[in-house]
PDB file of C-alpha atoms in Angstrom:
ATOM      1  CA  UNK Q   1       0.000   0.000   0.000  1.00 89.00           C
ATOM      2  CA  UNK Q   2       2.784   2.473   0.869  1.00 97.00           C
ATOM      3  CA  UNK Q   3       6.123   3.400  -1.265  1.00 98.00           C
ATOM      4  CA  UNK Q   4       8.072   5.755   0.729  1.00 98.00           C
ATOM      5  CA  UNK Q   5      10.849   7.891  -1.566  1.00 98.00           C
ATOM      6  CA  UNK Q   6      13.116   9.418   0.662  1.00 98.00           C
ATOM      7  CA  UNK Q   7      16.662  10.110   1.428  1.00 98.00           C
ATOM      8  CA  UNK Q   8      18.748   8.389   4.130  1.00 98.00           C
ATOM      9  CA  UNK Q   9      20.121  11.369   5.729  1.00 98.00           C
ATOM     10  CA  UNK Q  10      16.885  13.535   5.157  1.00 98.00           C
ATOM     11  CA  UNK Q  11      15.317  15.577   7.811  1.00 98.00           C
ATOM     12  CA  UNK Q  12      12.390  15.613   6.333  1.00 98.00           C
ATOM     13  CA  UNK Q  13      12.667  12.255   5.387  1.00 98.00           C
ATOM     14  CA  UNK Q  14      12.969  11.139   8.687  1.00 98.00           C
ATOM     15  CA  UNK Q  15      10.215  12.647  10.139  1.00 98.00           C
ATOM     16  CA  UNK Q  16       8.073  10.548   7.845  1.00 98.00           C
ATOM     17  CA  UNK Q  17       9.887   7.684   8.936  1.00 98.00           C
ATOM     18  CA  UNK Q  18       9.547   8.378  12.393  1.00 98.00           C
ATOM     19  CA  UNK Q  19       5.580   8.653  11.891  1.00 98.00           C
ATOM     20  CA  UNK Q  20       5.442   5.941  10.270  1.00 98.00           C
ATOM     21  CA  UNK Q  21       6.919   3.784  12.874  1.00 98.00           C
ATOM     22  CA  UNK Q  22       4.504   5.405  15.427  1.00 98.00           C
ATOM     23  CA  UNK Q  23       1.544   4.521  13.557  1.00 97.00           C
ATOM     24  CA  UNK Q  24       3.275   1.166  12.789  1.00 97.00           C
ATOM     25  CA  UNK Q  25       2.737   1.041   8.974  1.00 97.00           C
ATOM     26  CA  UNK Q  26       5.031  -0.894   6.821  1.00 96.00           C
ATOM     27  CA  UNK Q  27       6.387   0.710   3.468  1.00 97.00           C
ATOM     28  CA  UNK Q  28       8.732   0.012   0.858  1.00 98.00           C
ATOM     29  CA  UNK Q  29      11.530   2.164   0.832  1.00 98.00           C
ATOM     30  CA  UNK Q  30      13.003   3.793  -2.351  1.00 98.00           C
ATOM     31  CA  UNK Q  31      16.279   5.494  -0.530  1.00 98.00           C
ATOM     32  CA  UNK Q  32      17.031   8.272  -3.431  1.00 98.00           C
ATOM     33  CA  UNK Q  33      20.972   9.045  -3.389  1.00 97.00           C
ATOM     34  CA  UNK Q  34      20.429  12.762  -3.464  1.00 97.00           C
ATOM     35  CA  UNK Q  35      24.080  14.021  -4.268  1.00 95.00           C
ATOM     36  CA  UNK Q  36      23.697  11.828  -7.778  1.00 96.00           C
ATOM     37  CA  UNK Q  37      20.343  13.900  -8.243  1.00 96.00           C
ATOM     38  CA  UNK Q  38      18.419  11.098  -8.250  1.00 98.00           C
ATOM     39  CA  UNK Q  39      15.165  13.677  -6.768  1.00 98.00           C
ATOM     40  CA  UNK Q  40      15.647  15.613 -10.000  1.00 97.00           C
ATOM     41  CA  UNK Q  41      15.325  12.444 -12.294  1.00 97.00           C
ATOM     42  CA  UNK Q  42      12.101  12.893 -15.088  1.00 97.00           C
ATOM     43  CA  UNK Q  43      10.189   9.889 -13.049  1.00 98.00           C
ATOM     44  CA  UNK Q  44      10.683  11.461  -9.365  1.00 98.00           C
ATOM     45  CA  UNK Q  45       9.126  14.596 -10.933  1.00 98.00           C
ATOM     46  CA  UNK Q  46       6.497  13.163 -12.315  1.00 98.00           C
ATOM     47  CA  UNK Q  47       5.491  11.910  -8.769  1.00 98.00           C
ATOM     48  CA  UNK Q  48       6.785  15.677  -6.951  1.00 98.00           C
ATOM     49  CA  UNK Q  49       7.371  18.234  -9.389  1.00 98.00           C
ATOM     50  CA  UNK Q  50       9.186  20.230  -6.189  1.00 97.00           C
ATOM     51  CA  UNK Q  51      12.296  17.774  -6.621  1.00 97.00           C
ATOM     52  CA  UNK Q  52      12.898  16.929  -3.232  1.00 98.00           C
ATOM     53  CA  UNK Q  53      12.322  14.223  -0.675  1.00 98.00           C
ATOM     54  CA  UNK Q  54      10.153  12.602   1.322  1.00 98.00           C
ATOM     55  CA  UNK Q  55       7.481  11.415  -1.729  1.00 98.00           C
ATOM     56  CA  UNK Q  56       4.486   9.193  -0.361  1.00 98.00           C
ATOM     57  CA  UNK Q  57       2.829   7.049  -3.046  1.00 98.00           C
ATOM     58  CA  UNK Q  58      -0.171   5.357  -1.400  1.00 98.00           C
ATOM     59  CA  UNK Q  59      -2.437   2.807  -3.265  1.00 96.00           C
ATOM     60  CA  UNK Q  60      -0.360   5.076  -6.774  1.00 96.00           C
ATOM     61  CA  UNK Q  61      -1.449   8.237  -5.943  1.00 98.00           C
ATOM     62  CA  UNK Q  62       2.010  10.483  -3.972  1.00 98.00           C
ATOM     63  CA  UNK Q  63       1.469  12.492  -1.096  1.00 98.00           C
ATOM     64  CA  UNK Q  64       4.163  15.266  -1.247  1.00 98.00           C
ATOM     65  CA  UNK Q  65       5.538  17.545   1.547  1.00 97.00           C
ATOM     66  CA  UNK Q  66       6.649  16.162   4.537  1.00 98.00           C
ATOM     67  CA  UNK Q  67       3.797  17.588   7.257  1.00 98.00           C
ATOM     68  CA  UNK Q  68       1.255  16.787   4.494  1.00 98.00           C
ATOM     69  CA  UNK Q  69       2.590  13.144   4.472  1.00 98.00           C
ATOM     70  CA  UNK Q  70       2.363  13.038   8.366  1.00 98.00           C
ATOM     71  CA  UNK Q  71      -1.219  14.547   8.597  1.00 98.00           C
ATOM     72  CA  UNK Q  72      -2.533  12.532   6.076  1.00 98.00           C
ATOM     73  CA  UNK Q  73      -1.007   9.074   7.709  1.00 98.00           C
ATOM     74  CA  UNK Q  74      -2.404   9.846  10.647  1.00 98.00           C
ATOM     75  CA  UNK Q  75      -5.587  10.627   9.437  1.00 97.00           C
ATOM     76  CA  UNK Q  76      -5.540   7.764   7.482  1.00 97.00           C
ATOM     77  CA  UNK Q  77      -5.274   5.460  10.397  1.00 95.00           C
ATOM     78  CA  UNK Q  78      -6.587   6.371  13.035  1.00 93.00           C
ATOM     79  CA  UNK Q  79      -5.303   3.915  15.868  1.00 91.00           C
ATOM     80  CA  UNK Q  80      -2.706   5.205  18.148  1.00 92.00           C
ATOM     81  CA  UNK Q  81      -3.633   9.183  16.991  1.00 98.00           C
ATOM     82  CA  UNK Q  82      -0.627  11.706  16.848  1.00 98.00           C
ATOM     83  CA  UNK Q  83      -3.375  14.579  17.195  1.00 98.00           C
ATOM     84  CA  UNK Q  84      -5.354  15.430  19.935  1.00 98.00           C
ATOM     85  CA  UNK Q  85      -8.801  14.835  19.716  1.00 96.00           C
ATOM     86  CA  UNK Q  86      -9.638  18.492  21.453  1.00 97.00           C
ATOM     87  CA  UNK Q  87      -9.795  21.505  18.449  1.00 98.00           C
ATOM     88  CA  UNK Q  88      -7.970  23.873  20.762  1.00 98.00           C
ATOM     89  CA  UNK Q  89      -4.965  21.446  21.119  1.00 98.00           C
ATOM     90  CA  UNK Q  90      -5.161  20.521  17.480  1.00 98.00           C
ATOM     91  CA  UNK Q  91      -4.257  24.188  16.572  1.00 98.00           C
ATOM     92  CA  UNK Q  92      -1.678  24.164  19.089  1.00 98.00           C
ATOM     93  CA  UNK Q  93       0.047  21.170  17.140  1.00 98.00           C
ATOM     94  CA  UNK Q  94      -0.212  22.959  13.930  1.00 98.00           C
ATOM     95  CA  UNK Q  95       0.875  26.133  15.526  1.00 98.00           C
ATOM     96  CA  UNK Q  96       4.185  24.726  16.618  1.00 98.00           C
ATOM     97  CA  UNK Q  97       4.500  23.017  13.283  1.00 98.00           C
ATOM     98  CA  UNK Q  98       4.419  25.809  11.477  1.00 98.00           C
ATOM     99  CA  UNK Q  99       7.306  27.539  13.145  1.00 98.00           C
ATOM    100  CA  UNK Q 100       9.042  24.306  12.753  1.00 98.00           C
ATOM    101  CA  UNK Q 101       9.117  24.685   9.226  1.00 98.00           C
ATOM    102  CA  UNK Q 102       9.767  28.607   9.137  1.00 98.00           C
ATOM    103  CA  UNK Q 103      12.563  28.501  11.708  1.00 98.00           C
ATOM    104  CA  UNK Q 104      14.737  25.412  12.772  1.00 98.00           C
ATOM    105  CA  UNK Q 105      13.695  23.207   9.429  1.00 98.00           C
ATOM    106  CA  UNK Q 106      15.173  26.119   7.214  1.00 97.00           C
ATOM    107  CA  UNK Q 107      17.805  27.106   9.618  1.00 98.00           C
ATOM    108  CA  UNK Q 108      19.985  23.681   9.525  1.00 98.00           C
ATOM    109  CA  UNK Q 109      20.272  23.875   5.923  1.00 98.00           C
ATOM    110  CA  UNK Q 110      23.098  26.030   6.364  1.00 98.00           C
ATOM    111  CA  UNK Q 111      25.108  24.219   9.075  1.00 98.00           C
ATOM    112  CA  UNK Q 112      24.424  20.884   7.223  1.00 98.00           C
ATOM    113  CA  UNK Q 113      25.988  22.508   3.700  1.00 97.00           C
ATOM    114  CA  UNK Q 114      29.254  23.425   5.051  1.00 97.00           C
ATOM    115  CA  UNK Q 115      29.829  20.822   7.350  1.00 97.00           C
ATOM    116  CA  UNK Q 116      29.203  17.734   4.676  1.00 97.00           C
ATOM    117  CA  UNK Q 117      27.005  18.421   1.972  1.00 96.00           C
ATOM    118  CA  UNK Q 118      29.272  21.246   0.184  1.00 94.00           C
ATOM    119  CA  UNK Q 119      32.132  19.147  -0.610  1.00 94.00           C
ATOM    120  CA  UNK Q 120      30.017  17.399  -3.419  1.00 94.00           C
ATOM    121  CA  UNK Q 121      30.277  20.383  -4.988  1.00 94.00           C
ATOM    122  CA  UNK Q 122      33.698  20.646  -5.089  1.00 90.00           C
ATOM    123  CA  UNK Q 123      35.089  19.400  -8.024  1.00 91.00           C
ATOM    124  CA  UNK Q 124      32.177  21.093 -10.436  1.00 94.00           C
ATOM    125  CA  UNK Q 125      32.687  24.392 -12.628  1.00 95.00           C
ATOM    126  CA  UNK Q 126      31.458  27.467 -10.929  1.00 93.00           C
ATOM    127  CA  UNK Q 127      29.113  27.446 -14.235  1.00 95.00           C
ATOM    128  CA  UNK Q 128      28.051  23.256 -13.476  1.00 95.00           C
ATOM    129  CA  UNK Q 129      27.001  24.559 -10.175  1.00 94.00           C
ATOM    130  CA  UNK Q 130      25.207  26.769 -11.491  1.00 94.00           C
ATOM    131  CA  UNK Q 131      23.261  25.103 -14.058  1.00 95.00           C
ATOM    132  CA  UNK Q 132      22.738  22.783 -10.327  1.00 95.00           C
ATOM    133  CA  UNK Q 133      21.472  25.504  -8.418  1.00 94.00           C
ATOM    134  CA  UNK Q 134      18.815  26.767 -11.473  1.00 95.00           C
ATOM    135  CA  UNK Q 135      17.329  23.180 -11.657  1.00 95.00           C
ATOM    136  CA  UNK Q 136      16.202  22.614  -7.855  1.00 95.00           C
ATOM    137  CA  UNK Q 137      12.496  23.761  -8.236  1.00 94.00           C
ATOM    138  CA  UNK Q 138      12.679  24.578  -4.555  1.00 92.00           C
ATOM    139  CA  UNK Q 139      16.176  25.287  -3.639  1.00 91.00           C
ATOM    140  CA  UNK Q 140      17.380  27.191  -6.599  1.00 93.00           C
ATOM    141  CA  UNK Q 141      17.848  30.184  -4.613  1.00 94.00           C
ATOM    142  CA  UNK Q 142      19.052  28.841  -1.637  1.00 94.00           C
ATOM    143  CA  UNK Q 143      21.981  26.690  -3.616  1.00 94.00           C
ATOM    144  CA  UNK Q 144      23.034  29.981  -5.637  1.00 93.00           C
ATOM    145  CA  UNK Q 145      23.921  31.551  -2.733  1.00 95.00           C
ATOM    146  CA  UNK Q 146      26.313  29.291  -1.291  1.00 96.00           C
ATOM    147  CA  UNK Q 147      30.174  30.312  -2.628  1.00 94.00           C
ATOM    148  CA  UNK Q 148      31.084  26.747  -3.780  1.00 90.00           C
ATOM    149  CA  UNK Q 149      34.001  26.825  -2.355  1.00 88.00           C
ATOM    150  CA  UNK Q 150      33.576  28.381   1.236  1.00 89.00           C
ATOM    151  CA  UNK Q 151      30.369  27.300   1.819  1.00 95.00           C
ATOM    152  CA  UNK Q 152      28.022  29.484   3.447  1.00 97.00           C
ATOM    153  CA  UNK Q 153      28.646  32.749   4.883  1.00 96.00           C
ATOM    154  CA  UNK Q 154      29.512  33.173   8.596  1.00 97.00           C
ATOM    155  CA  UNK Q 155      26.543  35.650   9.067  1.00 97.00           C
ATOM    156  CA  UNK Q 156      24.365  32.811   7.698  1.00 97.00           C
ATOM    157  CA  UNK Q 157      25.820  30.600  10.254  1.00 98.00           C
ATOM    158  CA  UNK Q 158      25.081  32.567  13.071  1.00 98.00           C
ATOM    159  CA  UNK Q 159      21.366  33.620  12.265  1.00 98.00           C
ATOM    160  CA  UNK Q 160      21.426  29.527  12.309  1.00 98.00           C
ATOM    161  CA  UNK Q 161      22.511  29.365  15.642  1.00 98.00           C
ATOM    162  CA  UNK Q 162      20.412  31.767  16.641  1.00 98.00           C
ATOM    163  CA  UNK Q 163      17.186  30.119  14.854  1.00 98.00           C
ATOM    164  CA  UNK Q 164      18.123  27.140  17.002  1.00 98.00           C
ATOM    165  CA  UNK Q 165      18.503  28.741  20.399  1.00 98.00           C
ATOM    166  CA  UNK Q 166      15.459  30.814  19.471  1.00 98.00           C
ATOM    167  CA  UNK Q 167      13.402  27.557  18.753  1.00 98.00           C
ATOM    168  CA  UNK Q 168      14.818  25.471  21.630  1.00 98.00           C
ATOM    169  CA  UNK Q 169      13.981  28.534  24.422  1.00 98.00           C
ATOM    170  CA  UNK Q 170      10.744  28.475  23.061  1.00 98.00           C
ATOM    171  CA  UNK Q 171      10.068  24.781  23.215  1.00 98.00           C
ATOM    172  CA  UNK Q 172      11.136  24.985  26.860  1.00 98.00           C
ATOM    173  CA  UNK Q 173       8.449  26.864  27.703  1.00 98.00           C
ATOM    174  CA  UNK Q 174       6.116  23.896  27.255  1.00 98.00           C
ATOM    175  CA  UNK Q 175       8.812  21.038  28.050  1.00 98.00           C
ATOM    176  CA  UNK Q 176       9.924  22.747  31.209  1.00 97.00           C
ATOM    177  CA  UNK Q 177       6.018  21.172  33.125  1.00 97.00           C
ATOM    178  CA  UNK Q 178       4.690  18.391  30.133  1.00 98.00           C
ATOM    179  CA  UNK Q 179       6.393  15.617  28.880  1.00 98.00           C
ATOM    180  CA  UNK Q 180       5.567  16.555  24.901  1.00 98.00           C
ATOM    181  CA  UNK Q 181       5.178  19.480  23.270  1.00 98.00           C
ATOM    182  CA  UNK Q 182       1.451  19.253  23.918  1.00 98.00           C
ATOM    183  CA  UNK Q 183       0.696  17.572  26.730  1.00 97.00           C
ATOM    184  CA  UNK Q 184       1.418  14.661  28.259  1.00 98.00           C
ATOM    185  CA  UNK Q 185       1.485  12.295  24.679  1.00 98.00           C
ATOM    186  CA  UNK Q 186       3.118  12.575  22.226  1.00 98.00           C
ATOM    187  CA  UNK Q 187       2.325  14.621  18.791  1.00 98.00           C
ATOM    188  CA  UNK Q 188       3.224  15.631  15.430  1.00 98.00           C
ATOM    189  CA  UNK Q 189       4.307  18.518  16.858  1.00 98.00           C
ATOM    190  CA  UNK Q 190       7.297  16.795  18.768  1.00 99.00           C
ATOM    191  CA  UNK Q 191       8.165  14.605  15.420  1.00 99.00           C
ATOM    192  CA  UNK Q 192       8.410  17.693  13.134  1.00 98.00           C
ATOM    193  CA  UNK Q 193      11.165  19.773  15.036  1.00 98.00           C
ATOM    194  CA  UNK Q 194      13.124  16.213  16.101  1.00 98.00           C
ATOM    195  CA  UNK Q 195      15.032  15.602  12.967  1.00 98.00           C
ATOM    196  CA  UNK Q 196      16.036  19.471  13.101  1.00 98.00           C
ATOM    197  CA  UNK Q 197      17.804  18.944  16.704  1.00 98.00           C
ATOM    198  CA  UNK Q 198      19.029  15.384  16.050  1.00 98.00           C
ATOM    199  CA  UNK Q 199      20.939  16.984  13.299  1.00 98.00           C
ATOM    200  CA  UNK Q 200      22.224  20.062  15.033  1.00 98.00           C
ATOM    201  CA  UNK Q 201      23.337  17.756  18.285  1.00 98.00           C
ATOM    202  CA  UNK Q 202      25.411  15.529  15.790  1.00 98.00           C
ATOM    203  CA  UNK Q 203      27.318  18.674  14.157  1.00 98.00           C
ATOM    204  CA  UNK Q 204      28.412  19.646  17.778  1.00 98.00           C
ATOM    205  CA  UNK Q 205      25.478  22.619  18.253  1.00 98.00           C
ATOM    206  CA  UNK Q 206      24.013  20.712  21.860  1.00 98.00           C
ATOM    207  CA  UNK Q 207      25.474  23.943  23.690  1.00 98.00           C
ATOM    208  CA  UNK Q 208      22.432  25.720  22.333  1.00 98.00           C
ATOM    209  CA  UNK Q 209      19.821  23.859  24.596  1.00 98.00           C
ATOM    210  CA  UNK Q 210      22.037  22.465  27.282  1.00 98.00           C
ATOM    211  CA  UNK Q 211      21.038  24.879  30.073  1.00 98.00           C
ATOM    212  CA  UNK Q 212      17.309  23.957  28.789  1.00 98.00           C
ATOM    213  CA  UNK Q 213      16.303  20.796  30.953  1.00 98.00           C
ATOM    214  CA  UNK Q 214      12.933  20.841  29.875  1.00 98.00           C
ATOM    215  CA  UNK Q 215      14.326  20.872  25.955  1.00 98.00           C
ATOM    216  CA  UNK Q 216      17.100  17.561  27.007  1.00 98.00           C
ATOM    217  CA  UNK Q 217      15.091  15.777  29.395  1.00 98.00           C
ATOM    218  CA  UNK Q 218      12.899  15.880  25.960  1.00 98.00           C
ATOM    219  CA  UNK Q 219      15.169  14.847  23.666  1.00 98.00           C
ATOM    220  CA  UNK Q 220      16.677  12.201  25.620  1.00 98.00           C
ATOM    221  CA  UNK Q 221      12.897  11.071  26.010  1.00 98.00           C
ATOM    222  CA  UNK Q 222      12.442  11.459  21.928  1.00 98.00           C
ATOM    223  CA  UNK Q 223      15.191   9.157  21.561  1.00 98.00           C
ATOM    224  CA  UNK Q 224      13.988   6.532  23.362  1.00 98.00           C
ATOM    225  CA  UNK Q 225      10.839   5.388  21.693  1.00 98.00           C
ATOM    226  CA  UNK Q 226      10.795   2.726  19.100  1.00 98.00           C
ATOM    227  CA  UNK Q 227      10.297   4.893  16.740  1.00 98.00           C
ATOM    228  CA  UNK Q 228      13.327   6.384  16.829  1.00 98.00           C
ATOM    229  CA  UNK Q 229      15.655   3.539  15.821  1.00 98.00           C
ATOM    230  CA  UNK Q 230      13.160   2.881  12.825  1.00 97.00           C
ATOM    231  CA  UNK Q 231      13.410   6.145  11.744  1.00 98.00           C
ATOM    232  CA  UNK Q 232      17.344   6.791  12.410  1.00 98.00           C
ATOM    233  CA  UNK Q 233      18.820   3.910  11.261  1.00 98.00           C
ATOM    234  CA  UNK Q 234      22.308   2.890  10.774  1.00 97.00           C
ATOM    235  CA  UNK Q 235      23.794   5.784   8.115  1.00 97.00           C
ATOM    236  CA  UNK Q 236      20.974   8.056   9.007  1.00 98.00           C
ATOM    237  CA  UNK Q 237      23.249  10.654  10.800  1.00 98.00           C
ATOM    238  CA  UNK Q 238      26.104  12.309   8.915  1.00 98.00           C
ATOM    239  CA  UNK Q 239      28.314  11.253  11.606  1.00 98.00           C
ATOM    240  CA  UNK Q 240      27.778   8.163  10.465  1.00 98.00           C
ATOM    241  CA  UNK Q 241      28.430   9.048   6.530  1.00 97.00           C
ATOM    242  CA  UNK Q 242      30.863  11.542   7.207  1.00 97.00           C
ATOM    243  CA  UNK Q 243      33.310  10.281  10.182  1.00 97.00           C
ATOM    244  CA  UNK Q 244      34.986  12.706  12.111  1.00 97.00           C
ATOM    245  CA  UNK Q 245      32.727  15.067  10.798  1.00 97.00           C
ATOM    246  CA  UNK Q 246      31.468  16.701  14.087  1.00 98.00           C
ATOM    247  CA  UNK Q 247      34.949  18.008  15.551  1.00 98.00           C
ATOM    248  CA  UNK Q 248      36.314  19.109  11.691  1.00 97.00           C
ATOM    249  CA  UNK Q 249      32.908  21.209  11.465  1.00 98.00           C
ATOM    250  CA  UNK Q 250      33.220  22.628  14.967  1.00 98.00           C
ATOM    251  CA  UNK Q 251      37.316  23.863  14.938  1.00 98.00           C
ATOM    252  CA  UNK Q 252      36.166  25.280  10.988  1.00 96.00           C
ATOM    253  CA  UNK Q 253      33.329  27.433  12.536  1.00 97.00           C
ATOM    254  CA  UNK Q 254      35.513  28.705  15.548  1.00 96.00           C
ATOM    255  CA  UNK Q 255      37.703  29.857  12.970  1.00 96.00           C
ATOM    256  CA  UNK Q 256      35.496  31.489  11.162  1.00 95.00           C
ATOM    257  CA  UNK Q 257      34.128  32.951  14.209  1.00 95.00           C
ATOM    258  CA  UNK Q 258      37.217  34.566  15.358  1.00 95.00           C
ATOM    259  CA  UNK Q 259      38.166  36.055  11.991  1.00 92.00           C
ATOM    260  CA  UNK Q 260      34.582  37.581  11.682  1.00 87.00           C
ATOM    261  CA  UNK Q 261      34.729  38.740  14.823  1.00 79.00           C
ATOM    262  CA  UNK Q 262      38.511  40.094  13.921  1.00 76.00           C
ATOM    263  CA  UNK Q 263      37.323  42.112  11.347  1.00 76.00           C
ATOM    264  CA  UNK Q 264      34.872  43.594  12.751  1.00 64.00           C
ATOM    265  CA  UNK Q 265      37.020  45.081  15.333  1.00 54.00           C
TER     266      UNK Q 265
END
């Protein structure tokens, strides 16, 4: 019934995942190597013209967008329910996942680029990368801004940092008394911003939410559910594609810290 196209390393890909291990539904998995532009192939299009992952396809018909995909699987089946059955809390889950996808789901694009994903670029033309950059329906933009070389800018990385801490001090304000985001159960609310934090712990950013308990005690809690190893599997975390990759990011960006911070003396 379900095809799930996705990537390994994904965020939004693993959301899915993760929902789809708390509703317990069974899918086969198409894992799309992103870096050989697999999402950008006529056939993926076909199914999402956006040319990115996660892609549902249930009974042939695809569910694109990764919060669509996890609303509509939990609508679909409606035993253990990731949405609370009162209207009030309901818009509180949506509420929350909306700034999800404004704040820390766009903000760890920019750590994740110049601590792994940026090297694929390397050995391409500046006018290959390019031509790259102006076929991502979605990311066009966001790709043509990044010096192929460098990476992005250290002003980007900070407003990351700060999109993290910003989203983490806000989640604390509910974590800090309830076990979830909303309540005492868990939501869709607490999958959608996982992924962003999982990712931003293995690059070496934890210092952002350590002096949050409410926000670790969370995460800690996050990690162990089922779901969790179904949805991060083995090669799921660039740590895991890239080793080393956590310390090499970290001594680059205090670098690139202290000459900012140099020149603006």
């Amino acid at each position: 019934m379900f095809e799930l196209y996705n990537a390994t390393q994904s965020t939004c890909s693993q959301k899915v995942r993760y929902t789809m291990a708390e509703k317990k539904l069974e899918f086969v998995e198409h894992r799309l190597k992103l870096f050989k532009n697999e999402q950008l192939r006529p056939e993926y299009l076909k199914l999402n013209p956006n040319g990115v992952v996660p892609t549902l396809v249930h009974d042939g018909t695809p569910i694109i967008d990764s919060s669509v995909i996890m609303e509509y699987v939990d609508e679909l089946v409606p035993d253990d329910p990731l949405m609370p059955a009162d209207l009030k809390e309901r818009a509180t889950v949506r509420t929350w996942m909306r700034f999800f996808e404004e704040v820390p789901t766009v903000a760890v694009r920019f750590p994740s680029y110049n601590a792994a994903f940026a090297r694929h670029f390397e050995k391409m033309s500046g006018e290959e990368f390019k031509e790259l950059a102006a076929r991502k329906p979605l990311r066009d933009k966001f790709l043509g801004e990044m010096n192929k070389e460098k990476g992005f800018s250290v002003q980007r990385m900070k407003d990351a940092e700060s999109s993290i801490r910003k989203t983490a001090a806000r989640m604390e304000t509910s974590l800090a008394t309830h076990s979830y985001l909303v309540g005492e159960r868990i939501t869709l609310a607490d999958i959608c911003v996982l992924p962003a934090l999982i990712r931003m712990e293995d690059l070496g950013y934890e210092r952002l939410w350590r002096d949050l308990s409410g926000v670790v005690r969370w995460l800690a809690r996050m990690k162990t559910r089922p779901a969790y190893a179904i949805a991060f599997y083995d090669g799921s975390l660039l740590s895991q594609q890239y080793p080393g990759i956590k310390d090499e990011h970290q001594a680059k960006l205090r670098a690139a810290f202290a000459v900012d911070e140099s020149d603006g003396r």
